[in-house]
mmCIF file of C-alpha atoms in Angstrom:
data_model
loop_
_atom_site.group_PDB
_atom_site.id
_atom_site.type_symbol
_atom_site.label_atom_id
_atom_site.label_comp_id
_atom_site.label_asym_id
_atom_site.label_seq_id
_atom_site.Cartn_x
_atom_site.Cartn_y
_atom_site.Cartn_z
ATOM 1 C CA ARG A 428 -5.358 -28.195 7.086
ATOM 2 C CA CYS A 429 -1.605 -28.590 6.755
ATOM 3 C CA ALA A 430 0.439 -25.449 6.357
ATOM 4 C CA VAL A 431 2.398 -24.946 3.157
ATOM 5 C CA SER A 432 5.973 -23.723 3.378
ATOM 6 C CA VAL A 433 6.897 -20.478 1.618
ATOM 7 C CA VAL A 434 10.197 -22.060 0.625
ATOM 8 C CA GLY A 435 10.557 -22.328 -3.132
ATOM 9 C CA SER A 436 12.865 -21.546 -6.017
ATOM 10 C CA SER A 437 11.360 -18.099 -6.702
ATOM 11 C CA THR A 438 9.519 -15.317 -4.865
ATOM 12 C CA PHE A 439 5.891 -14.452 -5.597
ATOM 13 C CA ASP A 440 3.104 -12.216 -4.338
ATOM 14 C CA VAL A 441 -0.418 -13.653 -4.306
ATOM 15 C CA ILE A 442 -3.098 -11.100 -5.212
ATOM 16 C CA LEU A 443 -6.806 -11.690 -4.520
ATOM 17 C CA VAL A 444 -9.194 -9.698 -6.690
ATOM 18 C CA GLY A 445 -12.966 -9.813 -6.999
ATOM 19 C CA VAL A 446 -16.213 -7.968 -6.546
ATOM 20 C CA HIS A 447 -17.265 -6.707 -3.130
ATOM 21 C CA GLY A 448 -18.492 -9.656 -1.057
ATOM 22 C CA SER A 449 -16.644 -12.323 -3.016
ATOM 23 C CA GLY A 450 -14.649 -13.432 0.019
ATOM 24 C CA LYS A 451 -11.301 -11.712 -0.561
ATOM 25 C CA THR A 452 -10.740 -10.806 3.086
ATOM 26 C CA THR A 453 -11.844 -14.104 4.611
ATOM 27 C CA LEU A 454 -10.014 -16.268 2.081
ATOM 28 C CA GLY A 455 -6.969 -14.001 2.108
ATOM 29 C CA GLN A 456 -6.635 -14.312 5.880
ATOM 30 C CA GLN A 457 -7.082 -18.086 5.724
ATOM 31 C CA LEU A 458 -4.566 -18.411 2.913
ATOM 32 C CA ALA A 459 -1.979 -16.267 4.680
ATOM 33 C CA ARG A 460 -2.312 -18.378 7.841
ATOM 34 C CA ALA A 461 -1.908 -21.586 5.855
ATOM 35 C CA LEU A 462 1.183 -20.211 4.111
ATOM 36 C CA ALA A 463 2.525 -18.521 7.271
ATOM 37 C CA VAL A 464 2.995 -15.245 5.390
ATOM 38 C CA PRO A 465 1.623 -11.720 5.951
ATOM 39 C CA PHE A 466 -1.881 -10.781 4.801
ATOM 40 C CA GLU A 467 -2.277 -7.208 3.564
ATOM 41 C CA PRO A 468 -5.932 -6.090 3.468
ATOM 42 C CA GLU A 469 -7.609 -3.774 0.989
ATOM 43 C CA LEU A 470 -6.376 -0.235 1.622
ATOM 44 C CA GLY A 471 -9.429 1.426 0.120
ATOM 45 C CA ARG A 472 -11.876 -0.289 2.459
ATOM 46 C CA GLU A 473 -9.802 0.628 5.503
ATOM 47 C CA ALA A 474 -9.559 4.250 4.344
ATOM 48 C CA MET A 475 -13.338 4.479 3.781
ATOM 49 C CA GLU A 476 -14.005 3.021 7.226
ATOM 50 C CA ARG A 477 -11.867 5.769 8.757
ATOM 51 C CA LEU A 478 -13.945 8.395 6.915
ATOM 52 C CA GLY A 479 -17.092 7.116 8.628
ATOM 53 C CA PRO A 480 -20.245 5.181 7.760
ATOM 54 C CA SER A 481 -21.896 8.143 6.016
ATOM 55 C CA ARG A 482 -19.383 8.079 3.162
ATOM 56 C CA ALA A 483 -20.073 5.891 0.137
ATOM 57 C CA THR A 484 -17.272 4.427 -1.955
ATOM 58 C CA VAL A 485 -18.906 5.677 -5.133
ATOM 59 C CA ASP A 486 -18.533 9.272 -3.895
ATOM 60 C CA ALA A 487 -14.799 9.154 -3.139
ATOM 61 C CA GLY A 488 -12.885 11.391 -5.528
ATOM 62 C CA GLN A 489 -9.629 11.766 -7.417
ATOM 63 C CA ASP A 490 -7.599 12.720 -4.345
ATOM 64 C CA PHE A 491 -8.764 9.541 -2.595
ATOM 65 C CA ASP A 492 -7.651 7.381 -5.526
ATOM 66 C CA ALA A 493 -4.302 9.181 -5.754
ATOM 67 C CA MET A 494 -3.767 8.631 -2.023
ATOM 68 C CA LEU A 495 -4.481 4.900 -2.371
ATOM 69 C CA TRP A 496 -2.177 4.612 -5.371
ATOM 70 C CA ALA A 497 0.697 6.173 -3.412
ATOM 71 C CA ALA A 498 -0.022 4.149 -0.262
ATOM 72 C CA GLU A 499 -0.054 0.865 -2.203
ATOM 73 C CA GLY A 500 3.294 1.769 -3.738
ATOM 74 C CA ASP A 501 4.683 2.467 -0.275
ATOM 75 C CA ARG A 502 3.446 -0.919 0.900
ATOM 76 C CA ASP A 503 5.180 -2.602 -2.055
ATOM 77 C CA ARG A 504 8.449 -0.916 -1.120
ATOM 78 C CA ARG A 505 8.137 -2.046 2.494
ATOM 79 C CA ALA A 506 7.545 -5.624 1.366
ATOM 80 C CA ARG A 507 10.641 -5.460 -0.800
ATOM 81 C CA GLN A 508 12.736 -4.267 2.138
ATOM 82 C CA GLU A 509 11.236 -6.353 4.948
ATOM 83 C CA HIS A 510 11.000 -9.667 3.114
ATOM 84 C CA ARG A 511 14.230 -9.608 1.151
ATOM 85 C CA GLY A 512 15.513 -13.130 0.553
ATOM 86 C CA VAL A 513 12.144 -14.878 1.003
ATOM 87 C CA ARG A 514 11.562 -17.756 -1.407
ATOM 88 C CA GLY A 515 8.102 -18.955 -2.402
ATOM 89 C CA VAL A 516 5.001 -16.920 -1.601
ATOM 90 C CA ARG A 517 6.063 -13.636 0.028
ATOM 91 C CA ARG A 518 2.671 -12.171 1.013
ATOM 92 C CA VAL A 519 -1.045 -12.328 0.252
ATOM 93 C CA VAL A 520 -2.541 -8.983 -0.821
ATOM 94 C CA GLU A 521 -6.205 -8.088 -1.145
ATOM 95 C CA THR A 522 -7.237 -5.972 -4.189
ATOM 96 C CA TRP A 523 -3.784 -4.352 -4.731
ATOM 97 C CA HIS A 524 -3.114 -2.061 -7.722
ATOM 98 C CA ILE A 525 -5.380 -4.085 -10.012
ATOM 99 C CA GLY A 526 -8.443 -3.518 -7.859
ATOM 100 C CA ASN A 527 -7.485 0.064 -6.994
ATOM 101 C CA ALA A 528 -7.273 0.874 -10.714
ATOM 102 C CA ALA A 529 -10.700 -0.676 -11.316
ATOM 103 C CA TYR A 530 -12.246 1.465 -8.572
ATOM 104 C CA ALA A 531 -10.568 4.602 -9.921
ATOM 105 C CA ILE A 532 -11.679 3.947 -13.502
ATOM 106 C CA ARG A 533 -15.278 3.295 -12.486
ATOM 107 C CA ARG A 534 -15.538 6.137 -9.963
ATOM 108 C CA PRO A 535 -17.524 9.041 -11.408
ATOM 109 C CA GLY A 536 -15.447 12.067 -12.354
ATOM 110 C CA THR A 537 -11.993 10.486 -11.987
ATOM 111 C CA SER A 538 -11.462 8.176 -14.953
ATOM 112 C CA THR A 539 -10.904 10.992 -17.450
ATOM 113 C CA ARG A 540 -8.281 12.795 -15.349
ATOM 114 C CA ARG A 541 -5.627 10.076 -15.156
ATOM 115 C CA ASP A 542 -4.671 7.179 -17.364
ATOM 116 C CA TRP A 543 -5.273 4.519 -14.727
ATOM 117 C CA ARG A 544 -4.838 1.662 -17.189
ATOM 118 C CA GLY A 545 -1.471 3.050 -18.216
ATOM 119 C CA GLU A 546 -0.429 3.579 -14.614
ATOM 120 C CA LEU A 547 -1.459 0.018 -13.767
ATOM 121 C CA ALA A 548 0.636 -1.308 -16.658
ATOM 122 C CA ALA A 549 3.624 0.692 -15.409
ATOM 123 C CA ARG A 550 3.229 -0.565 -11.838
ATOM 124 C CA LEU A 551 3.017 -4.163 -12.992
ATOM 125 C CA ALA A 552 6.021 -3.782 -15.271
ATOM 126 C CA GLY A 553 8.080 -2.340 -12.426
ATOM 127 C CA HIS A 554 7.044 -4.789 -9.707
ATOM 128 C CA ASP A 555 10.003 -6.579 -8.165
ATOM 129 C CA VAL A 556 8.594 -10.151 -8.109
ATOM 130 C CA PRO A 557 6.133 -12.158 -10.229
ATOM 131 C CA ILE A 558 2.528 -12.159 -9.077
ATOM 132 C CA LEU A 559 -0.099 -14.891 -8.900
ATOM 133 C CA VAL A 560 -3.586 -13.463 -9.385
ATOM 134 C CA GLN A 561 -6.511 -15.304 -7.821
ATOM 135 C CA ARG A 562 -9.875 -14.154 -9.185
ATOM 136 C CA LEU A 563 -12.953 -14.579 -6.965
ATOM 137 C CA HIS A 564 -16.417 -14.404 -8.502
ATOM 138 C CA VAL A 565 -19.983 -14.371 -7.204
ATOM 139 C CA ASP A 566 -23.249 -14.352 -9.122
ATOM 140 C CA ARG A 567 -25.507 -11.313 -8.903
ATOM 141 C CA PRO A 568 -28.081 -12.798 -6.482
ATOM 142 C CA THR A 569 -25.286 -13.765 -4.092
ATOM 143 C CA PHE A 570 -23.703 -10.333 -4.388
ATOM 144 C CA ASP A 571 -27.018 -8.658 -3.567
ATOM 145 C CA ARG A 572 -27.518 -10.967 -0.583
ATOM 146 C CA ARG A 573 -24.033 -10.313 0.777
ATOM 147 C CA TYR A 574 -24.209 -6.601 0.239
ATOM 148 C CA SER A 575 -24.792 -5.149 3.678
ATOM 149 C CA GLU A 576 -23.916 -1.447 3.503
ATOM 150 C CA HIS A 577 -26.809 1.004 3.786
ATOM 151 C CA ARG A 578 -26.221 4.435 2.343
ATOM 152 C CA GLY A 579 -29.688 5.972 2.396
ATOM 153 C CA ALA A 580 -30.406 7.724 -0.896
ATOM 154 C CA ARG A 581 -27.049 6.574 -2.280
ATOM 155 C CA GLU A 582 -27.538 2.878 -1.494
ATOM 156 C CA ASP A 583 -28.609 1.855 -5.007
ATOM 157 C CA ALA A 584 -25.831 3.884 -6.618
ATOM 158 C CA GLN A 585 -23.290 2.335 -4.249
ATOM 159 C CA ARG A 586 -24.535 -1.181 -4.960
ATOM 160 C CA GLU A 587 -24.380 -0.720 -8.739
ATOM 161 C CA PHE A 588 -20.985 0.952 -8.521
ATOM 162 C CA LEU A 589 -19.484 -1.978 -6.614
ATOM 163 C CA TRP A 590 -20.951 -4.496 -9.052
ATOM 164 C CA SER A 591 -19.583 -2.518 -12.021
ATOM 165 C CA VAL A 592 -16.117 -2.555 -10.453
ATOM 166 C CA GLY A 593 -16.298 -6.342 -10.323
ATOM 167 C CA GLU A 594 -17.297 -6.499 -13.989
ATOM 168 C CA LEU A 595 -14.400 -4.230 -14.952
ATOM 169 C CA LEU A 596 -11.994 -6.357 -12.909
ATOM 170 C CA ASP A 597 -12.776 -9.340 -15.118
ATOM 171 C CA GLY A 598 -11.697 -7.355 -18.170
ATOM 172 C CA LEU A 599 -8.586 -5.925 -16.537
ATOM 173 C CA VAL A 600 -7.436 -9.321 -15.328
ATOM 174 C CA ALA A 601 -8.162 -10.954 -18.682
ATOM 175 C CA GLY A 602 -6.000 -8.297 -20.310
ATOM 176 C CA LEU A 603 -3.078 -9.267 -18.082
ATOM 177 C CA ALA A 604 -2.911 -12.789 -19.491
ATOM 178 C CA GLY A 605 0.055 -13.149 -21.802
ATOM 179 C CA SER A 606 1.221 -9.605 -21.082
ATOM 180 C CA GLY A 607 4.764 -10.769 -20.321
ATOM 181 C CA ARG A 608 4.814 -8.841 -17.018
ATOM 182 C CA GLY A 609 5.444 -11.819 -14.729
ATOM 183 C CA ILE A 610 1.752 -12.411 -14.103
ATOM 184 C CA THR A 611 0.154 -15.823 -13.664
ATOM 185 C CA LEU A 612 -3.630 -16.149 -13.501
ATOM 186 C CA LEU A 613 -4.773 -18.907 -11.165
ATOM 187 C CA PRO A 614 -8.063 -20.680 -12.007
ATOM 188 C CA PRO A 615 -11.006 -18.432 -11.030
ATOM 189 C CA ILE A 616 -13.241 -19.505 -8.153
ATOM 190 C CA ASP A 617 -16.978 -18.817 -7.876
ATOM 191 C CA THR A 618 -17.513 -18.403 -4.143
ATOM 192 C CA SER A 619 -21.279 -18.379 -4.567
ATOM 193 C CA ALA A 620 -21.043 -22.041 -5.604
ATOM 194 C CA CYS A 621 -18.776 -23.427 -2.866
ATOM 195 C CA THR A 622 -17.950 -23.178 0.816
ATOM 196 C CA GLU A 623 -15.078 -21.113 2.200
ATOM 197 C CA ARG A 624 -13.245 -24.341 3.054
ATOM 198 C CA THR A 625 -13.596 -25.645 -0.507
ATOM 199 C CA ALA A 626 -12.493 -22.324 -1.996
ATOM 200 C CA GLY A 627 -9.479 -22.145 0.317
ATOM 201 C CA ASP A 628 -8.430 -25.685 -0.508
ATOM 202 C CA ALA A 629 -8.727 -24.902 -4.235
ATOM 203 C CA ILE A 630 -6.427 -21.889 -3.907
ATOM 204 C CA LEU A 631 -3.845 -23.890 -1.950
ATOM 205 C CA ALA A 632 -3.954 -26.621 -4.575
ATOM 206 C CA ALA A 633 -3.367 -24.057 -7.328
ATOM 207 C CA LEU A 634 -0.351 -22.729 -5.398
ATOM 208 C CA ARG A 635 1.362 -26.115 -5.061
ATOM 209 C CA PRO A 636 3.713 -25.508 -8.020
ATOM 210 C CA TRP A 637 5.067 -22.426 -6.219
ATOM 211 C CA ALA A 638 5.228 -23.719 -2.636
ATOM 212 C CA ARG A 639 6.417 -27.099 -1.438
ATOM 213 C CA PRO A 640 4.912 -29.055 1.504
#
């Protein structure tokens, strides 16, 4: 596959969002290599892995979500400083504030304590460059097949929590359309119906207006 230059008339961040197991990490890494730009993985997954295999995402609390929210903001500021002057696609980010907000809203006991939708709107309004949002979908049988975490008594709750986050993401992303916040929604891709190669090629094709060969 030919690489695509990040040179363009404007600067953009590409955000990959989707349910657990939809291919965000794999496709994000492939896309970043093709564009020769940094890939920034999902902060929440990395943080949970550091807490150990006995911890389930559904059980993380308000402090965890607040930590992720601050860390994602710090990462945005670093991108602004380190990639100043870049034209075209600046970086590929997995989950980002959109996904972090969906997790926080769905997590038991946290959604009533902070206005995560309002905070997401504020973050988007204050972001320094336009964003291109790539939605990745899978059907429920594929999600169940790809789901590989085993949490003992909490396994079913974890599985349903992750699926509900994906459902909420669809609504959050749909609400961004026409918001006037510099957000462009790329055509969604159902990764349960295509290969990784086909999905990656489809994303690159959708990015052609923002990156020249």
